Each structure stands twice: as structure tokens, then as C-alpha cells.
PDB file of N, CA and C in Angstrom:
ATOM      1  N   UNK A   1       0.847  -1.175   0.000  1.00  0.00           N
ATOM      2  CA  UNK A   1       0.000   0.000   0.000  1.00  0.00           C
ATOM      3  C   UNK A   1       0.890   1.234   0.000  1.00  0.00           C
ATOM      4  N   UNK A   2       0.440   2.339  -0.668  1.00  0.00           N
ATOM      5  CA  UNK A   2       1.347   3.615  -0.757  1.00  0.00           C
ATOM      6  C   UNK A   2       0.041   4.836  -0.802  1.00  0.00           C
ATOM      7  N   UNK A   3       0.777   5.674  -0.638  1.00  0.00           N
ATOM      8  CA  UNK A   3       0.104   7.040   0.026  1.00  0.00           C
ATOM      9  C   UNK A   3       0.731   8.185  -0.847  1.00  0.00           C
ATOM     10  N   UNK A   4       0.292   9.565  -1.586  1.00  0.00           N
ATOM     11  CA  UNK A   4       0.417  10.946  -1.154  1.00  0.00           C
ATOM     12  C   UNK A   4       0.140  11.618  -0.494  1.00  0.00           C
ATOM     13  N   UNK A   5       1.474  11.965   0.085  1.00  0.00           N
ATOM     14  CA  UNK A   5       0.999  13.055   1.208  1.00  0.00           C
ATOM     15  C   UNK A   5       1.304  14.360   0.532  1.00  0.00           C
ATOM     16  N   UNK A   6       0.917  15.704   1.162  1.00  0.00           N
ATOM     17  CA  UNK A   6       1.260  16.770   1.284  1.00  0.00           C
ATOM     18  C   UNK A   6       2.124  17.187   2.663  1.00  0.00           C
ATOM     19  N   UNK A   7       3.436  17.769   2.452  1.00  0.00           N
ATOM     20  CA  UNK A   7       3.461  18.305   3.467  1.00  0.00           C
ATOM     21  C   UNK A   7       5.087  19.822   3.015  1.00  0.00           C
ATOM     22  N   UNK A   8       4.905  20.630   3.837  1.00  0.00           N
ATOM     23  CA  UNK A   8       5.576  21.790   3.124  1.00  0.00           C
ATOM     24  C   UNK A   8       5.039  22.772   2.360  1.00  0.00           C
ATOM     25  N   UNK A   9       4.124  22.182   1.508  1.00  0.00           N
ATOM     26  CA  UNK A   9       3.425  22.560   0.174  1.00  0.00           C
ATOM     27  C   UNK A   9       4.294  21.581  -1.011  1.00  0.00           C
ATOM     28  N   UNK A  10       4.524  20.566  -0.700  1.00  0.00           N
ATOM     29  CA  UNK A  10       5.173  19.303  -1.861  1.00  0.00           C
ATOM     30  C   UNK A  10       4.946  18.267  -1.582  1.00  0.00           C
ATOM     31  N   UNK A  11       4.713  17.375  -2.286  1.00  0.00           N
ATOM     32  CA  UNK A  11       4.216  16.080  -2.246  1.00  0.00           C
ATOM     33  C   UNK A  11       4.816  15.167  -2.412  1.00  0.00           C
ATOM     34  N   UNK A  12       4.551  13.679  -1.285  1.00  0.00           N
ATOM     35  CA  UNK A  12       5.107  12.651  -1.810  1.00  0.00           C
ATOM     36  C   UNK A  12       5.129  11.873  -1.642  1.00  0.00           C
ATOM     37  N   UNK A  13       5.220  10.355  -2.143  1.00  0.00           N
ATOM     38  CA  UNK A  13       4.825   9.347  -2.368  1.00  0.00           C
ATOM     39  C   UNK A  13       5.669   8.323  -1.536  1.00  0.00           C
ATOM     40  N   UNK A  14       5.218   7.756  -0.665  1.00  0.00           N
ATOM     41  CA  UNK A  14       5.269   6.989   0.504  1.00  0.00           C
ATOM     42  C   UNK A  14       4.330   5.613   0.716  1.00  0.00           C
ATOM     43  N   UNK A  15       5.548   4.761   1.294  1.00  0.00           N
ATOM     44  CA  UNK A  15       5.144   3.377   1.329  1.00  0.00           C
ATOM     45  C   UNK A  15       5.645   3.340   2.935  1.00  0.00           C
ATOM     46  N   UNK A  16       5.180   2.417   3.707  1.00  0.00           N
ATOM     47  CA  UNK A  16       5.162   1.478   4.631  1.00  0.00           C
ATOM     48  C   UNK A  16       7.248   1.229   4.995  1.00  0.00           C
ATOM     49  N   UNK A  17       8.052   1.754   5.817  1.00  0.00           N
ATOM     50  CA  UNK A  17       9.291   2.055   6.215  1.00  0.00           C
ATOM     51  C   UNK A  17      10.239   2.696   5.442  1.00  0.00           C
ATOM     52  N   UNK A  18       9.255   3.236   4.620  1.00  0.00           N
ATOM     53  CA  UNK A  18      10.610   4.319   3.655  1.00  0.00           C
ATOM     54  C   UNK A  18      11.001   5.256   4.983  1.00  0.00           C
ATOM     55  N   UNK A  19      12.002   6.459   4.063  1.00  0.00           N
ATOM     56  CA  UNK A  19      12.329   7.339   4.539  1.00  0.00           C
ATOM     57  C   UNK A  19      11.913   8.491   3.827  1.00  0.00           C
ATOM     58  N   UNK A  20      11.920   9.748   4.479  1.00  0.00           N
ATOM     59  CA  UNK A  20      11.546  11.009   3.318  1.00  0.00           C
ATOM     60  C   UNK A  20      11.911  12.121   4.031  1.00  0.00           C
ATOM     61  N   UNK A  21      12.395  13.056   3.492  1.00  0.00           N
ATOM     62  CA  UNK A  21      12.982  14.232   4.118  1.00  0.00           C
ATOM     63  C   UNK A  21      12.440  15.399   3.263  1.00  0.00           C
ATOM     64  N   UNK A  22      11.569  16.137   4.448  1.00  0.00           N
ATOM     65  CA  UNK A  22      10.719  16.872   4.152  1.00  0.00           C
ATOM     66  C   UNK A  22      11.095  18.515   4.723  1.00  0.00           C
ATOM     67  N   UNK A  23      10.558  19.154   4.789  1.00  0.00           N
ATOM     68  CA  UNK A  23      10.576  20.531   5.505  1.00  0.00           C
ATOM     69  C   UNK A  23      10.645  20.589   6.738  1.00  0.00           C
ATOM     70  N   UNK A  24      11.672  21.435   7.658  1.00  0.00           N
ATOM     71  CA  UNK A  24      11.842  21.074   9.040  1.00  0.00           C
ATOM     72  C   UNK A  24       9.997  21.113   9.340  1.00  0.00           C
ATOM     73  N   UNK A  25      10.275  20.015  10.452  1.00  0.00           N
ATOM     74  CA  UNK A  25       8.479  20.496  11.320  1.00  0.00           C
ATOM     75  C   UNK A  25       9.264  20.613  12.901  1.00  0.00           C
ATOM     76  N   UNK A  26       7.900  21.186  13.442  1.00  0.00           N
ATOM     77  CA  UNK A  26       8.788  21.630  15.009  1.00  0.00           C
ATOM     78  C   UNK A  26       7.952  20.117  16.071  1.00  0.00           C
ATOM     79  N   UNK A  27       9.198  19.440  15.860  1.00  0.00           N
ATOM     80  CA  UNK A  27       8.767  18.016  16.309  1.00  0.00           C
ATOM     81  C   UNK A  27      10.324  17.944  17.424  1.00  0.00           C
ATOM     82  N   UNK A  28      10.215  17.074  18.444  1.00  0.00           N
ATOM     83  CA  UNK A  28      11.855  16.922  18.376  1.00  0.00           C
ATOM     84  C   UNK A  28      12.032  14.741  18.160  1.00  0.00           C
ATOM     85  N   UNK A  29      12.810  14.777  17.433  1.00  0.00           N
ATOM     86  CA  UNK A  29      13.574  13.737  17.191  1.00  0.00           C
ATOM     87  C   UNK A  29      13.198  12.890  18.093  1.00  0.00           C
ATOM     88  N   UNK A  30      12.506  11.731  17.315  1.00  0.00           N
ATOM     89  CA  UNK A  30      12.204  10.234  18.223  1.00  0.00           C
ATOM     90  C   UNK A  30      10.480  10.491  18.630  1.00  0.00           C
ATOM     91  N   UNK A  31      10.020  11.796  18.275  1.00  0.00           N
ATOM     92  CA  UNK A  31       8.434  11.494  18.488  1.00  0.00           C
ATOM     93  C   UNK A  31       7.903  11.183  17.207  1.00  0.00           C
ATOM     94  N   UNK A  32       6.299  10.720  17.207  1.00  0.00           N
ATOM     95  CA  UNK A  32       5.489  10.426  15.894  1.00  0.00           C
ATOM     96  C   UNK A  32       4.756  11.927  15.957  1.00  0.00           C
ATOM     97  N   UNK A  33       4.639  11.650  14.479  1.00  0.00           N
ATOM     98  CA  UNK A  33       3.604  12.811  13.683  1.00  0.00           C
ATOM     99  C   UNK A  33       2.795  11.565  12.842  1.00  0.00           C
ATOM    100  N   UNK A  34       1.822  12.693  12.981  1.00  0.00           N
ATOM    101  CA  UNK A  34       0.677  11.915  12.047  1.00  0.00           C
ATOM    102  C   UNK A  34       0.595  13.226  10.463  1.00  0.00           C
ATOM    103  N   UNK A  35       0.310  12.818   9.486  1.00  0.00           N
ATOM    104  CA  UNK A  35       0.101  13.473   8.389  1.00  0.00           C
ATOM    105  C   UNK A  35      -1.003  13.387   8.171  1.00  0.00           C
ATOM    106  N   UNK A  36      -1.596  14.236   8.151  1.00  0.00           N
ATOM    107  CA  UNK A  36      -3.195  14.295   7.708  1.00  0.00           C
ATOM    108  C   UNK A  36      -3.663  14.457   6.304  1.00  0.00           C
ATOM    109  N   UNK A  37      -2.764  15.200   5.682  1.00  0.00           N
ATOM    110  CA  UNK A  37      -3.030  15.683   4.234  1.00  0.00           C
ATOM    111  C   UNK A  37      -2.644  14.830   3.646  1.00  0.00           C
ATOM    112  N   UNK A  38      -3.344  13.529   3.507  1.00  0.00           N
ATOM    113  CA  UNK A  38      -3.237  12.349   2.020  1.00  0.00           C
ATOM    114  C   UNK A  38      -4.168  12.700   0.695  1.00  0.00           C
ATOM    115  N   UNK A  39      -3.560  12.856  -0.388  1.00  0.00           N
ATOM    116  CA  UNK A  39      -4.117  13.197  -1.277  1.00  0.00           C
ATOM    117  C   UNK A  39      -4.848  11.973  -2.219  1.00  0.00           C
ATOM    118  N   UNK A  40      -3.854  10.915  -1.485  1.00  0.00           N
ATOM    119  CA  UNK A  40      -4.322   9.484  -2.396  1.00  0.00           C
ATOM    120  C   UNK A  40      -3.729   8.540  -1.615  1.00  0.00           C
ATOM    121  N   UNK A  41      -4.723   7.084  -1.736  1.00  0.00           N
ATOM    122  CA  UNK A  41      -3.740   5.685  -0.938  1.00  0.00           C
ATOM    123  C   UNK A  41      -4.696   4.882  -1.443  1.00  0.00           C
ATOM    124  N   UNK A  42      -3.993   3.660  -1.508  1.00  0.00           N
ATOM    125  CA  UNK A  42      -4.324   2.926  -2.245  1.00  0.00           C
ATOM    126  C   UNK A  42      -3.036   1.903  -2.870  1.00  0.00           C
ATOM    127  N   UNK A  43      -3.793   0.853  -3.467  1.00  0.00           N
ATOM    128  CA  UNK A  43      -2.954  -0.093  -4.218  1.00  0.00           C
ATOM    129  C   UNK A  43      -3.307  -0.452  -5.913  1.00  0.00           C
ATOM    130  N   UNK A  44      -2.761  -0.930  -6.632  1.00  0.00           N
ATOM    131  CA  UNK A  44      -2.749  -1.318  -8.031  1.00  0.00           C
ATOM    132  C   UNK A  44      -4.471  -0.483  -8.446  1.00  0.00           C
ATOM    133  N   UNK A  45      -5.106  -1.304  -8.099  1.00  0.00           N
ATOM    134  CA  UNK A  45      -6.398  -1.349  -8.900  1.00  0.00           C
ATOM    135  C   UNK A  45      -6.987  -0.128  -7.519  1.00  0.00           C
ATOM    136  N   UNK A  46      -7.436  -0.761  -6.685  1.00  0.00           N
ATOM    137  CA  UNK A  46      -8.029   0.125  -5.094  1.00  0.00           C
ATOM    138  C   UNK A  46      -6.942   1.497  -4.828  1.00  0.00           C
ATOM    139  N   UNK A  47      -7.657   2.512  -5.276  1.00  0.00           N
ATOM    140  CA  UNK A  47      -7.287   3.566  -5.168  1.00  0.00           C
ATOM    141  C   UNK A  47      -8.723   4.342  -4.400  1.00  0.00           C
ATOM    142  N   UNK A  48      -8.647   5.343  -3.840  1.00  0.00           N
ATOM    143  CA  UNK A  48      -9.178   6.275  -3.041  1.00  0.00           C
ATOM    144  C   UNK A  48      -8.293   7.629  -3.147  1.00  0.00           C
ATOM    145  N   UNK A  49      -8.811   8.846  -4.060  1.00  0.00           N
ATOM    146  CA  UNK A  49      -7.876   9.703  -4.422  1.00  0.00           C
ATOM    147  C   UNK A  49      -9.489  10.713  -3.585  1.00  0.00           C
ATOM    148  N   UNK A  50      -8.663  11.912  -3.120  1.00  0.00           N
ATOM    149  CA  UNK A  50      -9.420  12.756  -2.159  1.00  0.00           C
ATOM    150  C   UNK A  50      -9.736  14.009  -2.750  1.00  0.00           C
ATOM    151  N   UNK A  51     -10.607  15.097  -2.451  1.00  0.00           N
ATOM    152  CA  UNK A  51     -10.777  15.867  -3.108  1.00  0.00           C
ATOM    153  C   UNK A  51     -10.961  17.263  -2.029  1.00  0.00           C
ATOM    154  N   UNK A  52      -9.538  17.575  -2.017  1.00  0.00           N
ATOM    155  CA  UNK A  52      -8.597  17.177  -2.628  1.00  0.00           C
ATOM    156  C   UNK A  52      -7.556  16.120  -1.512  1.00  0.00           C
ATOM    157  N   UNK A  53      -8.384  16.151   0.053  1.00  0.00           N
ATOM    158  CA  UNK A  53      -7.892  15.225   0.752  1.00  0.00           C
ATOM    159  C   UNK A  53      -8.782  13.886   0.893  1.00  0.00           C
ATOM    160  N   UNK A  54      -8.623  12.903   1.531  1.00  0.00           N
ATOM    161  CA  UNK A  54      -9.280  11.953   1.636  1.00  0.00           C
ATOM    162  C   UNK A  54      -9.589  12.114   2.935  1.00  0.00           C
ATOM    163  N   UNK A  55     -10.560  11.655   3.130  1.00  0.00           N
ATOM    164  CA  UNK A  55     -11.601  11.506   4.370  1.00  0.00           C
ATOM    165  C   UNK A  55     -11.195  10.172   5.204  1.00  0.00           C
ATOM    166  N   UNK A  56     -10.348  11.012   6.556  1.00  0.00           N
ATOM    167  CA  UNK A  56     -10.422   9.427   7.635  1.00  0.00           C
ATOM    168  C   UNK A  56      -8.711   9.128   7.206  1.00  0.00           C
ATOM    169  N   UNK A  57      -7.735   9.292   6.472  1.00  0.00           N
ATOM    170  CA  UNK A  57      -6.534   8.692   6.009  1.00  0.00           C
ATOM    171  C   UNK A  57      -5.692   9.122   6.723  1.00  0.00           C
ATOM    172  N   UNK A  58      -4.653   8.806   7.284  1.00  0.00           N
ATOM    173  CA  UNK A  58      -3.537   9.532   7.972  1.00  0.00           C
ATOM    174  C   UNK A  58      -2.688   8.334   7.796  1.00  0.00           C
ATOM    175  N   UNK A  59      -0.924   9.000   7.417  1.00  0.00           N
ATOM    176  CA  UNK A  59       0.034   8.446   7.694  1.00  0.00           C
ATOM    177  C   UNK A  59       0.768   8.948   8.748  1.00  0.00           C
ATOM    178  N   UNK A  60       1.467   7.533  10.025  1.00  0.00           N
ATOM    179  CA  UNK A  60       2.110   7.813  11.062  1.00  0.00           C
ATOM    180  C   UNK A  60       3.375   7.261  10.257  1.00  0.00           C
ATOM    181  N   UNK A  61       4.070   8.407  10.804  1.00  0.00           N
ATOM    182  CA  UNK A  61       5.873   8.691  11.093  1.00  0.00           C
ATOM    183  C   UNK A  61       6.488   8.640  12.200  1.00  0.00           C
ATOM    184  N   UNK A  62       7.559   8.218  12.205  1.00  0.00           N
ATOM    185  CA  UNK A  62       8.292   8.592  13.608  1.00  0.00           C
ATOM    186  C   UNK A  62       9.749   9.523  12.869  1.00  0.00           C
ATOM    187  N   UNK A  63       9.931  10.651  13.513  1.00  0.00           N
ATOM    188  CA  UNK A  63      11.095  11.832  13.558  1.00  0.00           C
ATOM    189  C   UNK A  63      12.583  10.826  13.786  1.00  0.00           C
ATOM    190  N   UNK A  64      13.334  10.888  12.794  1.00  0.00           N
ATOM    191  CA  UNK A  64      14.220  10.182  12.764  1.00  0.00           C
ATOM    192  C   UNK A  64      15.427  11.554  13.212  1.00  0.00           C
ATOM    193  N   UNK A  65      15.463  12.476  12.284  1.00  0.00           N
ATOM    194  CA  UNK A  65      16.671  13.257  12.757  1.00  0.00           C
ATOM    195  C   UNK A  65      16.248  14.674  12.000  1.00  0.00           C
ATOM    196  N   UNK A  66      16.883  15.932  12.802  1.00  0.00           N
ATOM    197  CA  UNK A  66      16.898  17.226  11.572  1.00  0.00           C
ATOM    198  C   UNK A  66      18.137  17.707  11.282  1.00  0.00           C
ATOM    199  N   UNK A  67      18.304  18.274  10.512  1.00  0.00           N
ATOM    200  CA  UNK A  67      19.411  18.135   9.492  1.00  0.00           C
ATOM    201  C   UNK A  67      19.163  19.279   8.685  1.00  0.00           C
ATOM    202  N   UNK A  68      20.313  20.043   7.923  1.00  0.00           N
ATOM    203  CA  UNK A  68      20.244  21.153   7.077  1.00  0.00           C
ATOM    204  C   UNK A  68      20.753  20.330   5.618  1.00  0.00           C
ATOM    205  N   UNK A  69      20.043  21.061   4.749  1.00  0.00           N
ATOM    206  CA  UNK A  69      20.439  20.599   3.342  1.00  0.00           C
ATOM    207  C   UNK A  69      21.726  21.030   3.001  1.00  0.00           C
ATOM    208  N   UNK A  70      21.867  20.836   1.294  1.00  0.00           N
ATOM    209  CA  UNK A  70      23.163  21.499   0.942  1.00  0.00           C
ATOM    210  C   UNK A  70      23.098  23.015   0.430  1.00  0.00           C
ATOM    211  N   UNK A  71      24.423  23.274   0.301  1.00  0.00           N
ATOM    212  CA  UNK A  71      24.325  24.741   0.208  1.00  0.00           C
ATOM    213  C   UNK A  71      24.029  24.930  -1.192  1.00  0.00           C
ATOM    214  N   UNK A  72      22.919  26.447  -1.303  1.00  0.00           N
ATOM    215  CA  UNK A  72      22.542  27.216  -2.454  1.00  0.00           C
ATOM    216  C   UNK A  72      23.361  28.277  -2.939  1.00  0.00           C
ATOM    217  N   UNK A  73      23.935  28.820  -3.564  1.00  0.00           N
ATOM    218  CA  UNK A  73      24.837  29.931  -3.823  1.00  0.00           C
ATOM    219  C   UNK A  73      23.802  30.968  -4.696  1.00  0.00           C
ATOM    220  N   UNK A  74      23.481  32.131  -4.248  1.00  0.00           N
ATOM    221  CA  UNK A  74      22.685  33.150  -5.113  1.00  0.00           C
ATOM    222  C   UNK A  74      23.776  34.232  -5.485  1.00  0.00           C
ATOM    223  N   UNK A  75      23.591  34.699  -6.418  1.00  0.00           N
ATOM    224  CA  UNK A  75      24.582  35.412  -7.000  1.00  0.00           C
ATOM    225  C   UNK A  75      23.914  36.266  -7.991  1.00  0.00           C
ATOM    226  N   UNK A  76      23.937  37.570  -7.766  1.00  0.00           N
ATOM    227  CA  UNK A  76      23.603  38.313  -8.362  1.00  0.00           C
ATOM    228  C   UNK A  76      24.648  39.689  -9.043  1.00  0.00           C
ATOM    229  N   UNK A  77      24.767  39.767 -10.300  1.00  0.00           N
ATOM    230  CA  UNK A  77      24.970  40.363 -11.106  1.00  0.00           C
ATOM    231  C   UNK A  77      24.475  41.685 -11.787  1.00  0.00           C
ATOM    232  N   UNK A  78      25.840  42.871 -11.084  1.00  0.00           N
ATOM    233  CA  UNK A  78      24.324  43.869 -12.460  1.00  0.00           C
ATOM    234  C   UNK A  78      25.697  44.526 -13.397  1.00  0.00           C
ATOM    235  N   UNK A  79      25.267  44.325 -14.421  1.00  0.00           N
ATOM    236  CA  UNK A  79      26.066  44.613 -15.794  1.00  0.00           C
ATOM    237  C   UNK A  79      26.656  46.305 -15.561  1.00  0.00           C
ATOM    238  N   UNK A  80      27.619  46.297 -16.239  1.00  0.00           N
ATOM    239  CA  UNK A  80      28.173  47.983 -16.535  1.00  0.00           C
ATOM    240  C   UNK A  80      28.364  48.720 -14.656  1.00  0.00           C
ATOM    241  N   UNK A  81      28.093  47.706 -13.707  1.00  0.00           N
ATOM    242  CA  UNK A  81      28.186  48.814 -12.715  1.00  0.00           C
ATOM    243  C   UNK A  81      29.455  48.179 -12.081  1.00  0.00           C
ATOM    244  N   UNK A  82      30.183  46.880 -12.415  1.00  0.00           N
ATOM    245  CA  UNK A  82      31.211  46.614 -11.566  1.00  0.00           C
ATOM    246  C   UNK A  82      30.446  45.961 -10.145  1.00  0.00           C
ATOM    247  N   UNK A  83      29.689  45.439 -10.295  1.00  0.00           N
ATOM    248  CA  UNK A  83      28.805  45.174  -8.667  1.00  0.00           C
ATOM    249  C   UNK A  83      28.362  44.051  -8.803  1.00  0.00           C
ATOM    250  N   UNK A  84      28.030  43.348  -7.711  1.00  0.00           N
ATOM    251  CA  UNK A  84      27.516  41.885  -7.275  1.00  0.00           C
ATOM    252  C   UNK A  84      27.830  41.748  -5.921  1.00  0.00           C
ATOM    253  N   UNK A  85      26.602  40.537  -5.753  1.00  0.00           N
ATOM    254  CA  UNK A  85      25.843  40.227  -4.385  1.00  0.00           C
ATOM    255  C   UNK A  85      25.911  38.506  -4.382  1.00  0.00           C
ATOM    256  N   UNK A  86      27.129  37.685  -3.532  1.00  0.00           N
ATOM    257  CA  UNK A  86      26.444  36.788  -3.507  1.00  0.00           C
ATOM    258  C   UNK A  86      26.715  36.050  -1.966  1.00  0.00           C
ATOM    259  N   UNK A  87      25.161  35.372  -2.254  1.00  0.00           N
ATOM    260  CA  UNK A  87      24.734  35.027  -0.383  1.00  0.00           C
ATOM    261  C   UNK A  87      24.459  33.068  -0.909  1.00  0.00           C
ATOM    262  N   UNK A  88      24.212  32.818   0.162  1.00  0.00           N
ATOM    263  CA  UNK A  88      24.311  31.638   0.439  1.00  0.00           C
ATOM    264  C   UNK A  88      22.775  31.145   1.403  1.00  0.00           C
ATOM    265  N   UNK A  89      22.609  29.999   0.935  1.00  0.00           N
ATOM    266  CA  UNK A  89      21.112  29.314   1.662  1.00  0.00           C
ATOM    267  C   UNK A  89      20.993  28.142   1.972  1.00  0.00           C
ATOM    268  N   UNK A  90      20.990  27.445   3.005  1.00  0.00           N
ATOM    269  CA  UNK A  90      20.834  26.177   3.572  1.00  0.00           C
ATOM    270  C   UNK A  90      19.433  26.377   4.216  1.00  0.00           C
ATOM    271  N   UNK A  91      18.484  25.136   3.538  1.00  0.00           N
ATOM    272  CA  UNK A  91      17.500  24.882   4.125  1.00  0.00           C
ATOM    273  C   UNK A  91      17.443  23.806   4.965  1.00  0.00           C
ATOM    274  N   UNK A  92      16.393  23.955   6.059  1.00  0.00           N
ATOM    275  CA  UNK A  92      16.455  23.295   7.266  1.00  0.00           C
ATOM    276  C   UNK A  92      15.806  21.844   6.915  1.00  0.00           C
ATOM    277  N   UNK A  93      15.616  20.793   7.284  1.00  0.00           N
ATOM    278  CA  UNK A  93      15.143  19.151   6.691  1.00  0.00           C
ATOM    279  C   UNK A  93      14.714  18.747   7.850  1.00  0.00           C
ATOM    280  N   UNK A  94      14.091  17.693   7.975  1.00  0.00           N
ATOM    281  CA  UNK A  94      13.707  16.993   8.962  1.00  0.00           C
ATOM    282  C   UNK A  94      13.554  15.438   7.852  1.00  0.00           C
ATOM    283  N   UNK A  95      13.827  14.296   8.320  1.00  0.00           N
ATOM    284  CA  UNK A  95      13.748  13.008   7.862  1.00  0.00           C
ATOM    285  C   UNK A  95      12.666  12.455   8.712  1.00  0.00           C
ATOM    286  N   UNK A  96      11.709  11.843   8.051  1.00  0.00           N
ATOM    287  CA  UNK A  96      10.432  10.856   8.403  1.00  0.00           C
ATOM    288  C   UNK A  96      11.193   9.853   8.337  1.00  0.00           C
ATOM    289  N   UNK A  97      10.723   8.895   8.993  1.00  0.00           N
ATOM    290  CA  UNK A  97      10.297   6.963   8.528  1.00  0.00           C
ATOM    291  C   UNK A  97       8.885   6.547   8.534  1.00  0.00           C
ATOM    292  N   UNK A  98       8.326   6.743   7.662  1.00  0.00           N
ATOM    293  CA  UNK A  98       6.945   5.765   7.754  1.00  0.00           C
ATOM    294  C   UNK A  98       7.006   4.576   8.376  1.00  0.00           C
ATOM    295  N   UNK A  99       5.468   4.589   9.378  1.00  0.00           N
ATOM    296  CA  UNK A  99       5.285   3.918  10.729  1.00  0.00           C
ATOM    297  C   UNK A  99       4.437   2.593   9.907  1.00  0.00           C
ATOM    298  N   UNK A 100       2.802   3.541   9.729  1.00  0.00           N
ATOM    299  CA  UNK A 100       1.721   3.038   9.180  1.00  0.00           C
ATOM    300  C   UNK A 100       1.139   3.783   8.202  1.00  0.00           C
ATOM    301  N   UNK A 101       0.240   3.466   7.301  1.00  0.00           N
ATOM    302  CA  UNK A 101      -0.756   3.964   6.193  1.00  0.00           C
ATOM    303  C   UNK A 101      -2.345   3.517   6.678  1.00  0.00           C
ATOM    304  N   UNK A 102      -2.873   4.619   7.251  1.00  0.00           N
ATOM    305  CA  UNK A 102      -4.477   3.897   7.558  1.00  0.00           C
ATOM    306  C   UNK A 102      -5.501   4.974   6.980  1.00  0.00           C
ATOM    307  N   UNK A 103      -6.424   4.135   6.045  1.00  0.00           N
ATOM    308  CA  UNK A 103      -7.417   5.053   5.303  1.00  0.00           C
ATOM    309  C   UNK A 103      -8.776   4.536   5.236  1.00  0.00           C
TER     310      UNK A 103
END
């Protein structure tokens, strides 16, 4: 059985002990979250797609670790003036493990 979730504002597709690293959430490490926003679950043929959530579905996680991504380099350029700007961006992560899928 596999699931879309929403979470961040991005989506994604989850099975039964994956892993997924999503947008920090303010959890601390080693508790469960539940995801509420399933957009779809289901198997091969048995699907249940929600509109735009499904009614009753939640996937449990347990908070494995948080973690910063890799670095972004922005760099900005302005022609004829001799000038530039560049900064740097690490976004914050948090890693799931899918627990259960119940819908």
C-alpha cells in the first residue's frame, strides 16, 4: 500500500518504512507525527484519491533526525556597474520513517 501526502506545500509518495525528508516540522527527534493531508492511498487497482484530501486517512511517522540541506549559492549580477551580491542558503530538513498507512 502507498500514500500521497502533502506536506511543506510538496508532495510525496510513501510506502510502509521508507524514509523522506521533508521541511523542518517543530517536532523533536524520536516522536510520531501523524500526516493528515493524504491526497491518495491505495494499491494497483483500489485507489481512493481525495478531493482534494481523503476523508479518515492519515500516515504515522516517527522523527528520525533534523538536518540542514546542501548549500545554495545566489549570486547576483548587475552589468556595466562593476557590482555583485552573492549570499548563500541552507535549508532546514527533517527526515520521516513511515510507521503506518491507515485510510
Amino acid at each position: 500500500m502507498y500514500a500521497i501526502v502533502e506536506s511543506g506545500g510538496k508532495q510525496y509518495r510513501v510506502e510502509e518504512g521508507t524514509k523522506i525528508t521533508v521541511e523542518k516540522l517543530t517536532v523533536d527527534a524520536g516522536a510520531e507525527v501523524a500526516l493528515e493531508k493524504v491526497l491518495l492511498v491505495g494499491e494497483n487497482t483500489d485507489l481512493k484519491v481525495g478531493s482534494p484530501y481523503v476523508d479518515g486517512a492519515k500516515v504515522t511517522c516517527e522523527v528520525v533526525e533534523h538536518l540542514r540541506g546542501p548549500k545554495v549559492v545566489v549570486f547576483h549580477k548587475w552589468r556595466r556597474n562593476d557590482s555583485h551580491k552573492k549570499t548563500g542558503h541552507r535549508q532546514d530538513l527533517t527526515t520521516l520513517k513511515i510507521k503506518s498507512i491507515t485510510a
